[in-house]
Short mmCIF file of C-alpha atoms in Angstrom, two decimals:
data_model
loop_
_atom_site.label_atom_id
_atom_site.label_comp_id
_atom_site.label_asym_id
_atom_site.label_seq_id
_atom_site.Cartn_x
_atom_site.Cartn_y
_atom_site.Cartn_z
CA UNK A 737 -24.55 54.07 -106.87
CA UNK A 738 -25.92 55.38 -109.96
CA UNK A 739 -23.28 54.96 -112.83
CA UNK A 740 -21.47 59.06 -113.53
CA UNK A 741 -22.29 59.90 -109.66
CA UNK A 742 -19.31 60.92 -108.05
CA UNK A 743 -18.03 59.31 -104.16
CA UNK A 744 -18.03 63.15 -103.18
CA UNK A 745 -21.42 63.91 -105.06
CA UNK A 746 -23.40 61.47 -102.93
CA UNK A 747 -21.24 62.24 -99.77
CA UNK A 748 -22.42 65.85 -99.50
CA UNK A 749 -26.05 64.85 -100.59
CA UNK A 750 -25.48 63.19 -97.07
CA UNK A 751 -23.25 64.24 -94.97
CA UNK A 752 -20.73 62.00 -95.43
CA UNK A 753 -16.76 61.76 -96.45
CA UNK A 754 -16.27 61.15 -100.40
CA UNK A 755 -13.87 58.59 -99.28
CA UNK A 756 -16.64 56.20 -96.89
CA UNK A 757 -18.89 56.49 -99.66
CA UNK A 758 -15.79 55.22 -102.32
CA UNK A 759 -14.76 52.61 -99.54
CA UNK A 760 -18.28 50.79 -99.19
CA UNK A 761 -18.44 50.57 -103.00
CA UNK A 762 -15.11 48.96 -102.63
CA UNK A 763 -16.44 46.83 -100.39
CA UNK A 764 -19.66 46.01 -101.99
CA UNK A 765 -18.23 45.13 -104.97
CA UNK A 766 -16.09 42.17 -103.54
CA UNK A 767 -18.66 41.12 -100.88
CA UNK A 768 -21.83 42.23 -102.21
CA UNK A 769 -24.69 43.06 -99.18
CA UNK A 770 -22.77 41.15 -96.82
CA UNK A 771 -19.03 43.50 -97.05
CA UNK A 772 -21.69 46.39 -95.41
CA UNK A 773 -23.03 44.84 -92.42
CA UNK A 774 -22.22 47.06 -89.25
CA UNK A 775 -19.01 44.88 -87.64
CA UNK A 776 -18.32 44.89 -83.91
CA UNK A 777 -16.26 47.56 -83.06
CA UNK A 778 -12.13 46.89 -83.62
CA UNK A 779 -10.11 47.87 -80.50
CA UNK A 780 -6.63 48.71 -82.37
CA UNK A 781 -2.92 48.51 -80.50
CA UNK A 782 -1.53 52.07 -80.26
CA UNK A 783 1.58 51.34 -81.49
CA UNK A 784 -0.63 50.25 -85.21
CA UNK A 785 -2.23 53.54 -84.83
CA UNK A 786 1.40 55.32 -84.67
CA UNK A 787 2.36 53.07 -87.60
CA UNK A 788 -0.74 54.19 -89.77
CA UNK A 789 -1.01 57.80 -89.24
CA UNK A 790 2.72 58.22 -89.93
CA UNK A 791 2.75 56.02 -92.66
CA UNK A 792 -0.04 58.63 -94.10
CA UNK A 793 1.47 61.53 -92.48
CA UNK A 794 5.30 60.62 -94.46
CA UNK A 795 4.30 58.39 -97.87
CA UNK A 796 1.88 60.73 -99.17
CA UNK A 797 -0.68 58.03 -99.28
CA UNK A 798 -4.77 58.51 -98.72
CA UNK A 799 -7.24 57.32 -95.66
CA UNK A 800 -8.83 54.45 -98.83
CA UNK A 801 -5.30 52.77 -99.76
CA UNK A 802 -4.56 52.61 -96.06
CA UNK A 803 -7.95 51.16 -94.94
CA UNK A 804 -7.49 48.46 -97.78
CA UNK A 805 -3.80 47.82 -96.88
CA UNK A 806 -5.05 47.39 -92.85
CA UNK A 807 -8.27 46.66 -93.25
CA UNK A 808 -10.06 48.57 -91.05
CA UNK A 809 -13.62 48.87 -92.30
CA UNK A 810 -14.33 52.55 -91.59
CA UNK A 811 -11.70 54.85 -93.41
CA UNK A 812 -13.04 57.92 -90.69
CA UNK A 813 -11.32 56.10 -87.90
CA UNK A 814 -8.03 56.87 -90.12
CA UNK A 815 -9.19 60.21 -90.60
CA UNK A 816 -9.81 60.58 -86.57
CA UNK A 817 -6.06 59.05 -85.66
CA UNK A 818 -4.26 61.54 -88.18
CA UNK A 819 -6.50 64.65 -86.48
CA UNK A 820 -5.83 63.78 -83.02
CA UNK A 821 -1.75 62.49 -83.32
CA UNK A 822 -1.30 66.07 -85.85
CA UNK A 823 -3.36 68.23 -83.25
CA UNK A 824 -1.29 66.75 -80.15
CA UNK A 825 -3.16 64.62 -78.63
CA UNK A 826 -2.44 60.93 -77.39
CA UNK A 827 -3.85 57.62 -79.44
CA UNK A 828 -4.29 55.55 -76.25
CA UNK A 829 -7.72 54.37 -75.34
CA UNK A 830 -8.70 54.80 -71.42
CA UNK A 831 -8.39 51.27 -71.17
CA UNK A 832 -4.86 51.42 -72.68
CA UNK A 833 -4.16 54.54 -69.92
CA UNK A 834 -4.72 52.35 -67.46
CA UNK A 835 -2.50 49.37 -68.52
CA UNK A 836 1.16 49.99 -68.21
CA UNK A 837 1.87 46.21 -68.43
CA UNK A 838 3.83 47.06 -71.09
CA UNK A 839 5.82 49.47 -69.46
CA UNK A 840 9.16 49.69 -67.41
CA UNK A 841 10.78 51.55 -64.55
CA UNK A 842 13.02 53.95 -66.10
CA UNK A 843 15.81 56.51 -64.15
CA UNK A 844 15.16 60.62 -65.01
CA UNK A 845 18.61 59.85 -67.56
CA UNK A 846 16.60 57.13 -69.22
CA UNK A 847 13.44 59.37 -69.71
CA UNK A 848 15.52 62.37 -70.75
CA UNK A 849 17.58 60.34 -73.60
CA UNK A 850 14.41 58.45 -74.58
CA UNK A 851 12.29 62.44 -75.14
CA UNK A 852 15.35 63.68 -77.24
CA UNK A 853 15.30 60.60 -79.20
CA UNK A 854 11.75 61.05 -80.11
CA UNK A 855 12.21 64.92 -80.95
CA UNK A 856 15.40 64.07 -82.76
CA UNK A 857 13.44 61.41 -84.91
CA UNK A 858 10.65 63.64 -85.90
CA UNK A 859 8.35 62.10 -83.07
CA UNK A 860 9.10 58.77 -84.13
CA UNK A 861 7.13 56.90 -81.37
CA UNK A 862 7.44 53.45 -82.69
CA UNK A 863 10.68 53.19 -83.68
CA UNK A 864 10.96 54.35 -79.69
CA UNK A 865 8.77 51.65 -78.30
CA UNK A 866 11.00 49.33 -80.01
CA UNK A 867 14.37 50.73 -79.39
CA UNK A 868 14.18 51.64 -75.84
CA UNK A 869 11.49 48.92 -75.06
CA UNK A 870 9.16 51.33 -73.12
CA UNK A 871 5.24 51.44 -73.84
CA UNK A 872 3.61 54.30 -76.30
CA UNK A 873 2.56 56.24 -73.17
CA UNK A 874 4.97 56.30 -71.59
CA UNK A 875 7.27 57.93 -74.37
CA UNK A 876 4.17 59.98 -75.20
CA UNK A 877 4.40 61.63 -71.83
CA UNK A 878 7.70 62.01 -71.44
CA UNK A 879 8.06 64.51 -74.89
CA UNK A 880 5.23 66.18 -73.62
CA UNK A 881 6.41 66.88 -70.17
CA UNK A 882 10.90 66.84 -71.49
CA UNK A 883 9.41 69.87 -74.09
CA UNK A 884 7.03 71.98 -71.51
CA UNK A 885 9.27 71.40 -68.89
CA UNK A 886 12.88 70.21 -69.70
CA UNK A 887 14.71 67.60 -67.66
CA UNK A 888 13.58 68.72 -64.42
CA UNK A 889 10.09 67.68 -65.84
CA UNK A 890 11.12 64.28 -65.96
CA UNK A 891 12.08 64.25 -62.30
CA UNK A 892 10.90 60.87 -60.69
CA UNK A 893 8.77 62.48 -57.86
CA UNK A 894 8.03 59.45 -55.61
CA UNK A 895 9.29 58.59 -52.13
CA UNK A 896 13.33 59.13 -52.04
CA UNK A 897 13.62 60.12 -55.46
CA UNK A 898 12.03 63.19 -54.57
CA UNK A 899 15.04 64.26 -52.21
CA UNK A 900 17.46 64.18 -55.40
CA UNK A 901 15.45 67.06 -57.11
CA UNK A 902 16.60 65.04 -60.18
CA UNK A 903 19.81 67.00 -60.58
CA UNK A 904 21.69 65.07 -63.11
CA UNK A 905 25.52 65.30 -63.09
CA UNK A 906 27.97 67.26 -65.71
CA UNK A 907 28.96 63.69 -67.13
CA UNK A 908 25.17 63.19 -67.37
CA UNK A 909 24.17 66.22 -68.89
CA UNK A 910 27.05 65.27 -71.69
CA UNK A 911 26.64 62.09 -71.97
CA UNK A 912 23.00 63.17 -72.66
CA UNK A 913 23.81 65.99 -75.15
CA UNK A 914 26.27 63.74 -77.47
CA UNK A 915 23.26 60.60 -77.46
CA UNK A 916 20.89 63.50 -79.08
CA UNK A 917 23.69 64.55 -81.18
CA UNK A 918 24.04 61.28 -82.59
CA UNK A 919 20.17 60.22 -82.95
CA UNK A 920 20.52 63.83 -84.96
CA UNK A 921 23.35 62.87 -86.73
CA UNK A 922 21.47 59.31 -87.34
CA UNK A 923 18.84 60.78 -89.24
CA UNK A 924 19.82 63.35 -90.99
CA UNK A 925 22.66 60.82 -92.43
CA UNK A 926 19.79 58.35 -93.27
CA UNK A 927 18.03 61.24 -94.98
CA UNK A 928 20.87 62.37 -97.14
CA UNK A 929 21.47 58.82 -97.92
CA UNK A 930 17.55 58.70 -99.54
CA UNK A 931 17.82 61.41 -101.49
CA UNK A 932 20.95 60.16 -103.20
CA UNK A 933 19.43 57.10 -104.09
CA UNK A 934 16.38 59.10 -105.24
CA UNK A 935 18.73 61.31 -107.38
CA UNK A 936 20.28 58.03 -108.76
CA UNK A 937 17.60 56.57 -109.66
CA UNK A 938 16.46 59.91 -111.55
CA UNK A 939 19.60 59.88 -113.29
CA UNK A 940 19.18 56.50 -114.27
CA UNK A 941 15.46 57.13 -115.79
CA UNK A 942 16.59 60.44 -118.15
CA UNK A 943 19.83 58.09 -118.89
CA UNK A 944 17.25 55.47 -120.11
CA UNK A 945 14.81 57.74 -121.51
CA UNK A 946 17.54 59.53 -123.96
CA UNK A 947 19.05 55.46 -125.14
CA UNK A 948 14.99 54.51 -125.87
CA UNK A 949 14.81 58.13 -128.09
CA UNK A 950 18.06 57.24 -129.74
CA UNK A 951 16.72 53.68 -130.54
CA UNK A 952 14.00 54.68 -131.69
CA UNK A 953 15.68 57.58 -134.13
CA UNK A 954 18.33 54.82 -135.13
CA UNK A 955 15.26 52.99 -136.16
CA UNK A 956 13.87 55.86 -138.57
CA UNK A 957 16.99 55.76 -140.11
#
């Protein structure tokens, strides 16, 4: 790329993102010719997907850093998992649809407690997978259904179950209400507990700042 050219200059001359354009530079200038041969195409675990778009989504980071950081060798794959997780839609491949190996059996109180965890965590999908020990689909279909739908959306629908309507008991319904309580609780204390340490730390800078300018004016003396 000619040297005062812009990423985004050459990207509209053809079509392209700014940020491809800045990535292959990248990547020609620690390879050379060979860091922009086509690769084979990367199948990627849903559950790095989840951990990349909200990584983006929460750190106010860009598509380049993360590409680098992952190394995934086409920064509009980034820019295609952020679209489709912010628009609604589910990360899993068809292949990945298909295979529930990872999955469990779960009763309607199980799904129910697992949705309001996710809600109450700002759609925190991983931290899900690991904490209840389910696969990204299925807590990916149980918000969607728990939020259109409520609990009676989560009814198990096959054979017996069926005859139970799902109709969970008072003790259940509480039991229920005080785990979202506490997820709630959970993060909003975590929250609270970052922006102290964020005002702390601020405090600590201007407390730093104001002993360097009286150094320095000591010095003048």
């Amino acid at each position: 790329m000619e040297q005062g050219i812009t990423p985004n200059a050459v990207g509209t001359q053809y079509n392209i993102k700014g940020e491809q354009i800045q990535q292959w530079v990248q990547r020609y200038h620690k390879d050379g010719e060979a860091g922009l041969k086509r690769a084979w195409p990367h199948r990627y675990p849903t559950e790095l997907k989840l951990e990349i778009v909200q990584k983006y989504l929460t750190r106010h980071t860009s598509y380049p850093q993360l590409a680098r950081e992952y190394q995934i060798p086409n920064v509009a794959v980034i820019y295609q998992w952020v679209t489709r997780y912010t628009s609604g839609k589910s990360l899993e491949t068809t292949r990945e649809k298909n295979d529930m190996r990872d999955g469990r059996k779960t009763t309607q109180l199980e799904r129910i407690e697992i949705a309001q965890w996710v809600i109450a965590n700002d759609l925190d999908y991983v931290g899900a997978i690991k904490k209840f020990n389910v696969s990204y689909g299925q807590a990916y279909t149980w918000v969607r259904k728990f939020k259109r739908d409520g609990s009676m959306g989560l009814e198990d629908r096959r054979g017996k179950a069926k005859e139970d309507h799902g109709q969970l008991t008072e003790n259940e319904k509480l039991m229920l209400e005080n785990k979202r309580l506490q997820a709630r609780v959970m993060r909003l204390s975590t929250e609270l507990a970052v922006r102290e340490k964020i005002q702390e730390l601020e405090r600590r800078n201007v407390l730093k700042q104001k002993n360097i300018k009286l150094l320095k004016n000591s010095h003048k003396k």
